[in-house]
PDB file of C-alpha atoms and ligand atoms in Angstrom:
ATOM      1  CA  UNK A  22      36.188  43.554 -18.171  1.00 41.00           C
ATOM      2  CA  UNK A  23      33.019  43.333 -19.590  1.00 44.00           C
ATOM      3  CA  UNK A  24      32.145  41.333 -22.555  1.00 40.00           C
ATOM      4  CA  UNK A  25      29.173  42.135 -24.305  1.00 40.00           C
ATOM      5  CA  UNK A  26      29.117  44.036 -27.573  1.00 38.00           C
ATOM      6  CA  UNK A  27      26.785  46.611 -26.876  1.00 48.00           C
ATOM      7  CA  UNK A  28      28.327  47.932 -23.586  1.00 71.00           C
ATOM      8  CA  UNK A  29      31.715  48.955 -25.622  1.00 82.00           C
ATOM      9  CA  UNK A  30      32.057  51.961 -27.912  1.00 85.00           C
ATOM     10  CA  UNK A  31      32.780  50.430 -31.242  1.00 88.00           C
ATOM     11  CA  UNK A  32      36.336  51.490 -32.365  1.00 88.00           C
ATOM     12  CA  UNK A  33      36.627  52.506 -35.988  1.00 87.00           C
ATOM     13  CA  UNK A  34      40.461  52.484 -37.607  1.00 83.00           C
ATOM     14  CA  UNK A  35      40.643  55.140 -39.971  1.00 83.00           C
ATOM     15  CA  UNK A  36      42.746  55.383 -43.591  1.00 82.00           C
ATOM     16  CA  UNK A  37      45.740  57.014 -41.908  1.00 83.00           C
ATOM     17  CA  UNK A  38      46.242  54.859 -38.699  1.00 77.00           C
ATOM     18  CA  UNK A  39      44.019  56.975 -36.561  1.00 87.00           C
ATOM     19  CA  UNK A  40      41.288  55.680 -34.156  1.00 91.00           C
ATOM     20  CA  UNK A  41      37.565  56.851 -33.391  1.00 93.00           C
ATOM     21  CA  UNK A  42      35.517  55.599 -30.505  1.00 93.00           C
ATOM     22  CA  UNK A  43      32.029  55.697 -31.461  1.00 92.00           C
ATOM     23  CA  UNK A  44      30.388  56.927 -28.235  1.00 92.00           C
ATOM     24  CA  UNK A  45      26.684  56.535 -28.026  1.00 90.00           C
ATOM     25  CA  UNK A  46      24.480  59.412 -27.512  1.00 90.00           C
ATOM     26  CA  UNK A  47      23.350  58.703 -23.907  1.00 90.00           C
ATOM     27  CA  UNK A  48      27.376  58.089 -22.795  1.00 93.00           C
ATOM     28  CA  UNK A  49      28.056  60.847 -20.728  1.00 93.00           C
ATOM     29  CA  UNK A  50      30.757  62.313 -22.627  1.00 94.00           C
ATOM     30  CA  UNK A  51      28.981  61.949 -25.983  1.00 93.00           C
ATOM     31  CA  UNK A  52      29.034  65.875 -26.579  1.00 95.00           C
ATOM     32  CA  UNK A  53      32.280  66.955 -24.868  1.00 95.00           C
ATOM     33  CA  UNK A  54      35.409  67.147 -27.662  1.00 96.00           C
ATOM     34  CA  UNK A  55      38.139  67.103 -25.475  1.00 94.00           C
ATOM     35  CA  UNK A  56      37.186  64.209 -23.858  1.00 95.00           C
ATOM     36  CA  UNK A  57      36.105  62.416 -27.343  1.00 95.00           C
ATOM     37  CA  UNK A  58      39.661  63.331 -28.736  1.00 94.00           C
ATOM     38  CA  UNK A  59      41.503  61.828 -25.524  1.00 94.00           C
ATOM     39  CA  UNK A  60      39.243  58.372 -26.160  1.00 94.00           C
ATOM     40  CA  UNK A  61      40.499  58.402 -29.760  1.00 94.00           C
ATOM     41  CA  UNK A  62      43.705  58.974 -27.892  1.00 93.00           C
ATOM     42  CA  UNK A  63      43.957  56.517 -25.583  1.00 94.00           C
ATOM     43  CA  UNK A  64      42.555  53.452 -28.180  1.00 93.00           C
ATOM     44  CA  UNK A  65      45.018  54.219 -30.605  1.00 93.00           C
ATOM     45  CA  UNK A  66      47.959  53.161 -27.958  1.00 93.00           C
ATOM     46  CA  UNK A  67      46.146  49.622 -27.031  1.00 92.00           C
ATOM     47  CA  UNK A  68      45.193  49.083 -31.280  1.00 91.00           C
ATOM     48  CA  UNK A  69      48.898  49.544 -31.754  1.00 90.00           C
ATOM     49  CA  UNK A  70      50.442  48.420 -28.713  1.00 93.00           C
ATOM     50  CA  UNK A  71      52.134  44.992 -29.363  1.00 92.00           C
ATOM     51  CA  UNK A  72      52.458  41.932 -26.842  1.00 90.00           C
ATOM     52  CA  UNK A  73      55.761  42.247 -25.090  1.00 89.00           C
ATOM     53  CA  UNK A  74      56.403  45.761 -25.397  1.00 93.00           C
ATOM     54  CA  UNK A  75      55.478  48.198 -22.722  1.00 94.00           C
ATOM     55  CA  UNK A  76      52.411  49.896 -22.513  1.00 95.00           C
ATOM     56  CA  UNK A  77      52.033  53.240 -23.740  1.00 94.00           C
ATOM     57  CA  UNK A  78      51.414  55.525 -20.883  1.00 96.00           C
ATOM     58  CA  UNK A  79      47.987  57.106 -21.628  1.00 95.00           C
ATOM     59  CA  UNK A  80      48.192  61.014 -20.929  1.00 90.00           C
ATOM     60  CA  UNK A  81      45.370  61.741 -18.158  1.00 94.00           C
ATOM     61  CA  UNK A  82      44.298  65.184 -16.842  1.00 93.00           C
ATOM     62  CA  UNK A  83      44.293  66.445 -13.768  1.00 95.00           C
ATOM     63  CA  UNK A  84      40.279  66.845 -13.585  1.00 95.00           C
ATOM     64  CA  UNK A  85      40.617  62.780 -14.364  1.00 96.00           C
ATOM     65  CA  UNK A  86      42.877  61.800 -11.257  1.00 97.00           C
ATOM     66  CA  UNK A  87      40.530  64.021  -9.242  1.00 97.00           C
ATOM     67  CA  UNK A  88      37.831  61.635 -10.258  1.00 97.00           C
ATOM     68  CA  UNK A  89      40.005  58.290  -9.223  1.00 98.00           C
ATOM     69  CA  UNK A  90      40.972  60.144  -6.274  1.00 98.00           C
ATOM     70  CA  UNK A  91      37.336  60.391  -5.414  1.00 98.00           C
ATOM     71  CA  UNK A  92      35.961  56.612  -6.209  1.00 97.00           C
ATOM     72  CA  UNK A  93      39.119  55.341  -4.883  1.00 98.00           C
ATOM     73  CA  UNK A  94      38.152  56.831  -1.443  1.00 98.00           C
ATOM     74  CA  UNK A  95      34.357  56.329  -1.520  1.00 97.00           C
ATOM     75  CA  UNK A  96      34.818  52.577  -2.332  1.00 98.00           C
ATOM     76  CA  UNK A  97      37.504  52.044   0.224  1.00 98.00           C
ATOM     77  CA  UNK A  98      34.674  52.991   2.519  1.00 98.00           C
ATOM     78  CA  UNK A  99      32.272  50.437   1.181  1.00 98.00           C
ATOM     79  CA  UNK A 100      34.873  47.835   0.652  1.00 98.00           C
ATOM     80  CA  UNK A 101      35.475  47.686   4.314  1.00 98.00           C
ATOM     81  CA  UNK A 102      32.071  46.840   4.924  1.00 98.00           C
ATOM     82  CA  UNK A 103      31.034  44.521   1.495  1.00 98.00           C
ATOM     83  CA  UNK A 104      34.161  43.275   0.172  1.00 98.00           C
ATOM     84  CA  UNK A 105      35.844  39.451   1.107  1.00 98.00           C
ATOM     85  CA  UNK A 106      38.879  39.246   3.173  1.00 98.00           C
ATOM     86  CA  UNK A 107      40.613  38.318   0.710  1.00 98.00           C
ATOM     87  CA  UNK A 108      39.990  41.125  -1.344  1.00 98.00           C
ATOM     88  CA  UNK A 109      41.125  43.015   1.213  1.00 98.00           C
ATOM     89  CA  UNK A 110      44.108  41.595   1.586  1.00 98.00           C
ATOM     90  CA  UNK A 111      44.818  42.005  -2.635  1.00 98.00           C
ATOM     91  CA  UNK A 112      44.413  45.479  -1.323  1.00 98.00           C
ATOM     92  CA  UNK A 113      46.661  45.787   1.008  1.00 98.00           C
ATOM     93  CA  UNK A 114      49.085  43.966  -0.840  1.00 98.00           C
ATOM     94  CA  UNK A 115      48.773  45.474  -3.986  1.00 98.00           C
ATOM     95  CA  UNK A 116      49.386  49.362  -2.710  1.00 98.00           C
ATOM     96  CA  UNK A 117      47.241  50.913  -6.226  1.00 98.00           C
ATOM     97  CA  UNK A 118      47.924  54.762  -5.952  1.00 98.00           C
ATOM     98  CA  UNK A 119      45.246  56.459  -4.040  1.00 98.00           C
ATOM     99  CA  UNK A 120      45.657  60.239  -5.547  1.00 97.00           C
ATOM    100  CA  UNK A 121      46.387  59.395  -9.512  1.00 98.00           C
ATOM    101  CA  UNK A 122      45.357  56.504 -11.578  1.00 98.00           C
ATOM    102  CA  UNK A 123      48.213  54.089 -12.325  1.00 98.00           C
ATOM    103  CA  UNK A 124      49.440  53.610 -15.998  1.00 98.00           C
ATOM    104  CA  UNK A 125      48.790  49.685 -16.752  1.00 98.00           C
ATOM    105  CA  UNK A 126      52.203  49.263 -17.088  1.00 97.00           C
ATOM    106  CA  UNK A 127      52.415  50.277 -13.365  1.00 98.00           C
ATOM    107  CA  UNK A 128      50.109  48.071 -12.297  1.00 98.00           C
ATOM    108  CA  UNK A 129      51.800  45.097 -13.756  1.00 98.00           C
ATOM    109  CA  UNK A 130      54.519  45.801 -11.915  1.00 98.00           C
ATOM    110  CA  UNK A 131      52.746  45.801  -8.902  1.00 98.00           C
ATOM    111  CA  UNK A 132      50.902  42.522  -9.693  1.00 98.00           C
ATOM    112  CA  UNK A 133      53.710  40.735 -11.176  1.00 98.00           C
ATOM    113  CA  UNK A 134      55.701  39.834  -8.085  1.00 98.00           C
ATOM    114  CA  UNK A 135      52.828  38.926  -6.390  1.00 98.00           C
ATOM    115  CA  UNK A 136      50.705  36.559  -8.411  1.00 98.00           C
ATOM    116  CA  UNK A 137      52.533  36.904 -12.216  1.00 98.00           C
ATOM    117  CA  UNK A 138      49.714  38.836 -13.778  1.00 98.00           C
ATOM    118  CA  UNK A 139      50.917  41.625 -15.906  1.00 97.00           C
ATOM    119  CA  UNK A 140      47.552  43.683 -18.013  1.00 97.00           C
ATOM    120  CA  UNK A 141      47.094  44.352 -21.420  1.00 97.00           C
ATOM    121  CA  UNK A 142      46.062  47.246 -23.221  1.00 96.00           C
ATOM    122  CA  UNK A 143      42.451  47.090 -24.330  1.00 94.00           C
ATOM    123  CA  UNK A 144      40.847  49.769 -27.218  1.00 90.00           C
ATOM    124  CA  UNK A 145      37.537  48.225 -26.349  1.00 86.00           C
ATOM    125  CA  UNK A 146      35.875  44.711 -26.980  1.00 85.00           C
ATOM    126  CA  UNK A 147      38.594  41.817 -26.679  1.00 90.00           C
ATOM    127  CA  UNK A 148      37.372  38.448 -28.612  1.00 91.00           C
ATOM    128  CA  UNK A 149      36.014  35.602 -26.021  1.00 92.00           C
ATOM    129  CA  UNK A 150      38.583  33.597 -27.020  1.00 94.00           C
ATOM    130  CA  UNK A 151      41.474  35.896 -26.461  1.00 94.00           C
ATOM    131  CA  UNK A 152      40.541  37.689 -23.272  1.00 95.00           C
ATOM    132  CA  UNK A 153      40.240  34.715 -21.859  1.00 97.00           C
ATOM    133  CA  UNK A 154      42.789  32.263 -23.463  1.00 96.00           C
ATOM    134  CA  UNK A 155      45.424  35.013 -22.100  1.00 97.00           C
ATOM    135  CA  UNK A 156      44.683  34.692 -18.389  1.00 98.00           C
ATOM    136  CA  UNK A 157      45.863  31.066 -18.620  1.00 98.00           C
ATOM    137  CA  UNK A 158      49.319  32.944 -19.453  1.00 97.00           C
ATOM    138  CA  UNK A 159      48.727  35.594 -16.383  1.00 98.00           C
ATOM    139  CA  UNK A 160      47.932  38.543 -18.588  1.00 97.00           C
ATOM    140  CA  UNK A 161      44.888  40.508 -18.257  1.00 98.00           C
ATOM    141  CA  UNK A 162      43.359  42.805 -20.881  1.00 97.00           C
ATOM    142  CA  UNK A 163      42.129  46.631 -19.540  1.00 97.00           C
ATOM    143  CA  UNK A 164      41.134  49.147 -21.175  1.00 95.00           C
ATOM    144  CA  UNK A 165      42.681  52.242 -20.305  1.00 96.00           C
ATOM    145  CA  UNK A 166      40.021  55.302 -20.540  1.00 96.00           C
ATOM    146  CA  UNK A 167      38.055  56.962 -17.171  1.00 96.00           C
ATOM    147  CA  UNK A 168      34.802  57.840 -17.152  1.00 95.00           C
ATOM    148  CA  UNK A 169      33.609  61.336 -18.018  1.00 95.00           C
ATOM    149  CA  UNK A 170      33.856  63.694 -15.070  1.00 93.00           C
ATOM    150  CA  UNK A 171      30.179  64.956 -15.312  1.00 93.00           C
ATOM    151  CA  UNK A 172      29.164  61.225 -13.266  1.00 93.00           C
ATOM    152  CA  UNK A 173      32.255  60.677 -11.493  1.00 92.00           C
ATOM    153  CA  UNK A 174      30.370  57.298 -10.130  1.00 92.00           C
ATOM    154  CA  UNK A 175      28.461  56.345 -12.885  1.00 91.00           C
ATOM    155  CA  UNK A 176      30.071  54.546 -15.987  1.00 90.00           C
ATOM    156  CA  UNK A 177      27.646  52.801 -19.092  1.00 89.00           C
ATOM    157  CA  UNK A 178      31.168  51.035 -20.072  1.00 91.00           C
ATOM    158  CA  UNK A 179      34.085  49.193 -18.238  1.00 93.00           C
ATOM    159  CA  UNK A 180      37.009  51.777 -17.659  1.00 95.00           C
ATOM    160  CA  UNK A 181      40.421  51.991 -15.904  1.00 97.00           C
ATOM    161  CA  UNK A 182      38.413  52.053 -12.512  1.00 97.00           C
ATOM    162  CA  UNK A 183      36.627  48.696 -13.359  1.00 97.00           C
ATOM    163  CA  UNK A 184      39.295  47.205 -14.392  1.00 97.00           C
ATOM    164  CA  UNK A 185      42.125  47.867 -11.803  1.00 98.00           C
ATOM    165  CA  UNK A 186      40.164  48.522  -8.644  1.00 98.00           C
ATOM    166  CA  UNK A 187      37.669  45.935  -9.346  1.00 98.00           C
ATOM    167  CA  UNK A 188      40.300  43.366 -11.069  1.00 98.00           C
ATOM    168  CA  UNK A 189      43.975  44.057 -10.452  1.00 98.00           C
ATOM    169  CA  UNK A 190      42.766  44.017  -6.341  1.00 98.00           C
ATOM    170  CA  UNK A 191      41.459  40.747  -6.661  1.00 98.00           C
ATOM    171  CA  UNK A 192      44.099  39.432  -9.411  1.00 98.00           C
ATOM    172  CA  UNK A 193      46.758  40.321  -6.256  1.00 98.00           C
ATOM    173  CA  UNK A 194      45.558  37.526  -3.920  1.00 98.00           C
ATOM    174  CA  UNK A 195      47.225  34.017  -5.056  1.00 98.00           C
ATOM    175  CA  UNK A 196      43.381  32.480  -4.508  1.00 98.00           C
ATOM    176  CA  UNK A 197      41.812  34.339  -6.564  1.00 98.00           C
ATOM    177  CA  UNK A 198      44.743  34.597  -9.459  1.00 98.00           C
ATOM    178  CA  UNK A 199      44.720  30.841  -9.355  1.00 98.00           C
ATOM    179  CA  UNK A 200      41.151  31.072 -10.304  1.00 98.00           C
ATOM    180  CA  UNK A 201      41.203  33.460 -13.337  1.00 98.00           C
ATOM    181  CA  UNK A 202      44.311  31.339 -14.862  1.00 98.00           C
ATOM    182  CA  UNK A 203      41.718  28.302 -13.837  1.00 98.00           C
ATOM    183  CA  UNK A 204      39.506  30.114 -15.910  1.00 98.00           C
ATOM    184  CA  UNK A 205      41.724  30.593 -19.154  1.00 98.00           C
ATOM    185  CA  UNK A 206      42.967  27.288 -19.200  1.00 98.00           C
ATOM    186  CA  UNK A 207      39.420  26.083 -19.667  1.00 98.00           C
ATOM    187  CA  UNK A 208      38.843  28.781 -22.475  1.00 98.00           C
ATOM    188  CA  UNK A 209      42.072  27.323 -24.057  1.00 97.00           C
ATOM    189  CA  UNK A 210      40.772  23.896 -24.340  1.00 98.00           C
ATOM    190  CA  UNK A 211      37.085  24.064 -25.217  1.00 98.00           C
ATOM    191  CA  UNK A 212      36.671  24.270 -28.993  1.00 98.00           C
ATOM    192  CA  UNK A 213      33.121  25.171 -30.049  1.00 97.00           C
ATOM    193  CA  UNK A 214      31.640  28.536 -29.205  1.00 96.00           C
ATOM    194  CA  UNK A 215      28.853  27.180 -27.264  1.00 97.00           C
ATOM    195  CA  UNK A 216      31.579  25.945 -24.874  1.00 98.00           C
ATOM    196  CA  UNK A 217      33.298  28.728 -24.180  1.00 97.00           C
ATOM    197  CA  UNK A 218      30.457  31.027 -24.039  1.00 96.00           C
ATOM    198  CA  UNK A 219      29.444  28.733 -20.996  1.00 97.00           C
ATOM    199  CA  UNK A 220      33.079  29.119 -19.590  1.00 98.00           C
ATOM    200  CA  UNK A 221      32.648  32.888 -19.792  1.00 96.00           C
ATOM    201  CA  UNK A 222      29.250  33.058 -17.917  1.00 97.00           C
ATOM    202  CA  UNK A 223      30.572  31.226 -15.106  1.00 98.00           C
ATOM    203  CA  UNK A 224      32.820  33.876 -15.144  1.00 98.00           C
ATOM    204  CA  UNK A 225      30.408  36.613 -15.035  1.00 96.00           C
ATOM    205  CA  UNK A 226      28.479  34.964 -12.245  1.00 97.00           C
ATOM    206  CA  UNK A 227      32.113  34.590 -10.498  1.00 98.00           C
ATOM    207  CA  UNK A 228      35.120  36.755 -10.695  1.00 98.00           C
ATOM    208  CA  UNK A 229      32.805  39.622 -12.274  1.00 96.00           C
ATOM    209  CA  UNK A 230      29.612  39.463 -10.135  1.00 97.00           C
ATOM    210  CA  UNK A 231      29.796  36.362  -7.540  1.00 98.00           C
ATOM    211  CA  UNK A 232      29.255  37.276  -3.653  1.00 98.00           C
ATOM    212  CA  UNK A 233      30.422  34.479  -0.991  1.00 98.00           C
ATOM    213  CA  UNK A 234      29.154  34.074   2.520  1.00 98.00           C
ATOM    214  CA  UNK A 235      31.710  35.356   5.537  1.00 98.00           C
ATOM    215  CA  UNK A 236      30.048  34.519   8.934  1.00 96.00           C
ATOM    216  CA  UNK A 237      27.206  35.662   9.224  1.00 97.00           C
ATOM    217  CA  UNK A 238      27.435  38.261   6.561  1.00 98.00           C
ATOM    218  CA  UNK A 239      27.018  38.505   2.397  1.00 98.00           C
ATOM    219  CA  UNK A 240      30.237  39.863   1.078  1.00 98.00           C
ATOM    220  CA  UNK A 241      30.870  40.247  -2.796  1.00 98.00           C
ATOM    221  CA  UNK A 242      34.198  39.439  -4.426  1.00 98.00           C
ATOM    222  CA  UNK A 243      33.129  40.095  -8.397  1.00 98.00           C
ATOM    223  CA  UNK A 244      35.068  43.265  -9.662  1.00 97.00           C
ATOM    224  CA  UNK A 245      32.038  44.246 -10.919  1.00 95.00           C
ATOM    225  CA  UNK A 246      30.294  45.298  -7.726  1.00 96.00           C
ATOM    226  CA  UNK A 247      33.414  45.939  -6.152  1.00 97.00           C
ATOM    227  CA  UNK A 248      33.989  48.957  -8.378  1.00 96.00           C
ATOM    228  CA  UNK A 249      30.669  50.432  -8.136  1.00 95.00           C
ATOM    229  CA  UNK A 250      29.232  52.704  -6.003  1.00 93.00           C
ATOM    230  CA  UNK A 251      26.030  52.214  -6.572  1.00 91.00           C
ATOM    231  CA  UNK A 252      25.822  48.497  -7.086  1.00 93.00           C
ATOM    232  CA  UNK A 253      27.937  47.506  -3.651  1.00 95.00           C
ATOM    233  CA  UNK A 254      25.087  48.945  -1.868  1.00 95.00           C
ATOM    234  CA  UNK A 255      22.380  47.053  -3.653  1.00 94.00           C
ATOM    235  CA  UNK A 256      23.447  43.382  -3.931  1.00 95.00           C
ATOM    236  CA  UNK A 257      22.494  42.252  -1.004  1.00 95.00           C
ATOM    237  CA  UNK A 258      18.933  42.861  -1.942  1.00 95.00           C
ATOM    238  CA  UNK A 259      19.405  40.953  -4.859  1.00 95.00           C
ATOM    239  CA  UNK A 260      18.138  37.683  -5.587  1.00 95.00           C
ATOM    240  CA  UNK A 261      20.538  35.095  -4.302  1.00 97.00           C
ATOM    241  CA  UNK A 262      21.216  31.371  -5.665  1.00 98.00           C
ATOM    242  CA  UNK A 263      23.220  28.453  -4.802  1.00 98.00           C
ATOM    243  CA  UNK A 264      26.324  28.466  -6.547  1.00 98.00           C
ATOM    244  CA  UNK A 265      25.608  26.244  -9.333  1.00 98.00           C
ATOM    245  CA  UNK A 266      27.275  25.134 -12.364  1.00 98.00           C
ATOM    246  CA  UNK A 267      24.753  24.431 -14.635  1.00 97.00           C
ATOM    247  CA  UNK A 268      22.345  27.637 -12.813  1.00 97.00           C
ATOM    248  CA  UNK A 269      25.314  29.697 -13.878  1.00 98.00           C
ATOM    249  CA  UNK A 270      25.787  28.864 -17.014  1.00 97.00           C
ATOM    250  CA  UNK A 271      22.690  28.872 -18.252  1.00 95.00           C
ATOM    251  CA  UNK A 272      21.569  31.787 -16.557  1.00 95.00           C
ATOM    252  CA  UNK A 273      21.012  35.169 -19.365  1.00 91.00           C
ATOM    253  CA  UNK A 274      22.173  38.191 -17.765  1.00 88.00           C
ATOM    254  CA  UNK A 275      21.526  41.877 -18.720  1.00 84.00           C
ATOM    255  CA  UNK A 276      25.093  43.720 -18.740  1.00 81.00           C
ATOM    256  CA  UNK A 277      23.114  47.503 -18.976  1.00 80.00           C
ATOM    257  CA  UNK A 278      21.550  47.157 -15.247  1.00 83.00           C
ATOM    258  CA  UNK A 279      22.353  45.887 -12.047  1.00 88.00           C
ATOM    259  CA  UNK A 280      22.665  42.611 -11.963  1.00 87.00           C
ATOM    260  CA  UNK A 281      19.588  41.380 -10.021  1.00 92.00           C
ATOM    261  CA  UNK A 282      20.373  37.179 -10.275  1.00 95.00           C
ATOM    262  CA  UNK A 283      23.544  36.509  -8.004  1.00 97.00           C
ATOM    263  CA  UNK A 284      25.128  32.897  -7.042  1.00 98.00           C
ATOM    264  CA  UNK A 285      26.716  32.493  -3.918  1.00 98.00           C
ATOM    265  CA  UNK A 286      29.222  30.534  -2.530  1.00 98.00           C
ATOM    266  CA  UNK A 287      29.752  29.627   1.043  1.00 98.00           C
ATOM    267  CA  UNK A 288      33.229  30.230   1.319  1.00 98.00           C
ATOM    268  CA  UNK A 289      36.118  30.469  -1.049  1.00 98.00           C
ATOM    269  CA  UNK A 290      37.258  26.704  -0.721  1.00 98.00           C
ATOM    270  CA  UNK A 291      33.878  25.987  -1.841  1.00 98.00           C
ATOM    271  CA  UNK A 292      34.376  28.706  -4.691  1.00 98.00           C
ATOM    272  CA  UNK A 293      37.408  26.571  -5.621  1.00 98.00           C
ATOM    273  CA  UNK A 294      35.681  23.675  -5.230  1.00 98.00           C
ATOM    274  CA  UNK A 295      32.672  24.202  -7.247  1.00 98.00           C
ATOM    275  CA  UNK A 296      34.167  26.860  -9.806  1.00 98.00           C
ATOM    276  CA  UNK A 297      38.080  25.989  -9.987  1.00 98.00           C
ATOM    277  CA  UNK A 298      37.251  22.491 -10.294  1.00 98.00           C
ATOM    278  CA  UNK A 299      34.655  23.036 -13.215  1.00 98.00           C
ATOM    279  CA  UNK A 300      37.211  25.166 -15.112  1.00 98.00           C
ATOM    280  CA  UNK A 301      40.255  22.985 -14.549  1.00 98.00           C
ATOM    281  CA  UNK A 302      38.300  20.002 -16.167  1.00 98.00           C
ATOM    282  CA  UNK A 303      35.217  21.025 -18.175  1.00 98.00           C
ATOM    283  CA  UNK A 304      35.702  20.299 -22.180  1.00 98.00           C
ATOM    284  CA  UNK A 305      33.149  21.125 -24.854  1.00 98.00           C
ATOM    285  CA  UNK A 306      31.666  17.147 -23.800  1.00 98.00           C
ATOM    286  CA  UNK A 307      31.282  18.145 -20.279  1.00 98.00           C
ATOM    287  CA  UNK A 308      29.281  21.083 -21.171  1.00 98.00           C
ATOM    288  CA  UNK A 309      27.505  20.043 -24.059  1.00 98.00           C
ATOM    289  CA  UNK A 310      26.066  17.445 -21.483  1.00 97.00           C
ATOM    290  CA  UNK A 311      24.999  20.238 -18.905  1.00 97.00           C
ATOM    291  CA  UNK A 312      23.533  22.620 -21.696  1.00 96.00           C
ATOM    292  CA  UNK A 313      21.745  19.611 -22.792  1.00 95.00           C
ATOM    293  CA  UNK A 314      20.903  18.757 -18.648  1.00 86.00           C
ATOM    294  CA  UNK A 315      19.177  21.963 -18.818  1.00 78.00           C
TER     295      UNK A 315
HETATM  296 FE1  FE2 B 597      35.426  43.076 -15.561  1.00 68.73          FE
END
């Protein structure tokens, strides 16, 4: 998931329990009711869903399966040629459903037996601390919405494709799991907000955006390319760094484009190495010392 404000629909609780997703103007489905009523729909199941309890299935339409049914195609296409091996092999091992989108509960049960991740129910923005802080327990927040049908491969906000093609893929391969609970545990522990804002951008550099070397070829392992058409074709054009702690997390990043600064790692021992290993020890001293480095 994404986790700046401004890319999320604010969610507004009303008087009598109901929801409303404030869609801006230029989202795509600003100006179409049915779809605006479904949003309001499918937020008011994660504001009231409760930890432990299953998730509410979210009631999709036909027109919206045709639309996973679509990217999940296209990007199986482009994942062949730009995605890690071991993305692949999440793939493969995971089995999503190719001609419907899977209810979250679904895919926990897919992921569960695998690696132990189960997902969460997201209305929109989760808090730093919690999105994070949860992965160290093997649960993921999604949100649960698709993108409007008009721009079947466009989306201005993290949906159910992002989330579970892009995410629940990768969260299926032990290596990469170990890495996002790597990555909560080291939310968990650092205290001031400075900290874990650092912790999170080494995530965005990483699990959401990071690319690794295979051979002789650039391949991208971040859900975030992984679940975009448009993007999977461009990041190899993008400017490329060393993956670096301090580079990373220090590094300001613009969530509305394509992401034109990318760190990459030589392989994924060194990803473990260099990223693991930062997030299984860093505390707010650690960091404070590479902010102040910088
Ligand atoms: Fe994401």
């Amino acid at each position: 998931m994404f986790e700046e404000a401004q890319y999320f629909a604010p969610i507004a609780a009303q008087d009598d329990g109901s929801v409303v997703v404030e869609l801006a103007a230029s989202h795509p489905g600003f100006a179409d009711p049915v779809y605006r009523a479904r949003r309001n729909a499918i937020a008011e199941l994660a504001v009231n869903h409760r930890r432990g309890e299953p998730i509410p299935a979210a009631e999709y339409t036909e027109q919206e399966h045709e639309i996973w049914t679509l990217v999940t195609r296209e990007l199986a296409v482009k994942h062949a040629k730009y995605a890690t091996a071991e993305y692949l092999e999440g793939v493969e091992r995971l089995g999503l459903p190719e001609t419907r989108i899977p209810q979250l509960e679904e895919v926990g049960d897919l992921l569960e037996p695998l690696t132990g991740f189960r997902y969460l129910p997201a209305a929109g923005l989760v808090p730093l601390r919690d999105f994070y802080g949860v992965l160290a327990d093997g649960y993921f927040h999604s949100t649960q919405y698709i993108r409007h049908h008009s721009v079947p491969f466009y989306t201005p906000e993290p949906d159910v494709i992002h989330e579970v093609i892009g995410h629940a893929n990768g969260l299926a391969h032990d290596r990469y799991a170990a890495l996002y609970r790597l990555a909560g545990g080291a939310a968990r522990r650092v205290e001031s907000e400075e900290a874990l804002e650092f912790v999170s951008k080494i995530f965005w550099f990483t699990l959401e955006f990071g690319v690794m070397q295979e051979g002789a070829e650039l391949k991208a392992y971040g859900a975030g390319i992984l679940s975009s058409y448009g993007e999977i074709e461009e990041f190899r054009g993008m400017s490329i760094r060393p993956l670096d702690i301090r580079a990373m997390g220090t590094t300001d990043y613009d969530i509305t484009k394509y992401q034109d600064v990318l760190f990459r790692a030589e392989s994924l021992q060194h990803l473990e190495d260099v990223v693991g290993g930062f997030w299984e020890n860093c505390d707010d001293d650690s960091i404070a010392k590479l902010l102040a480095d910088a």
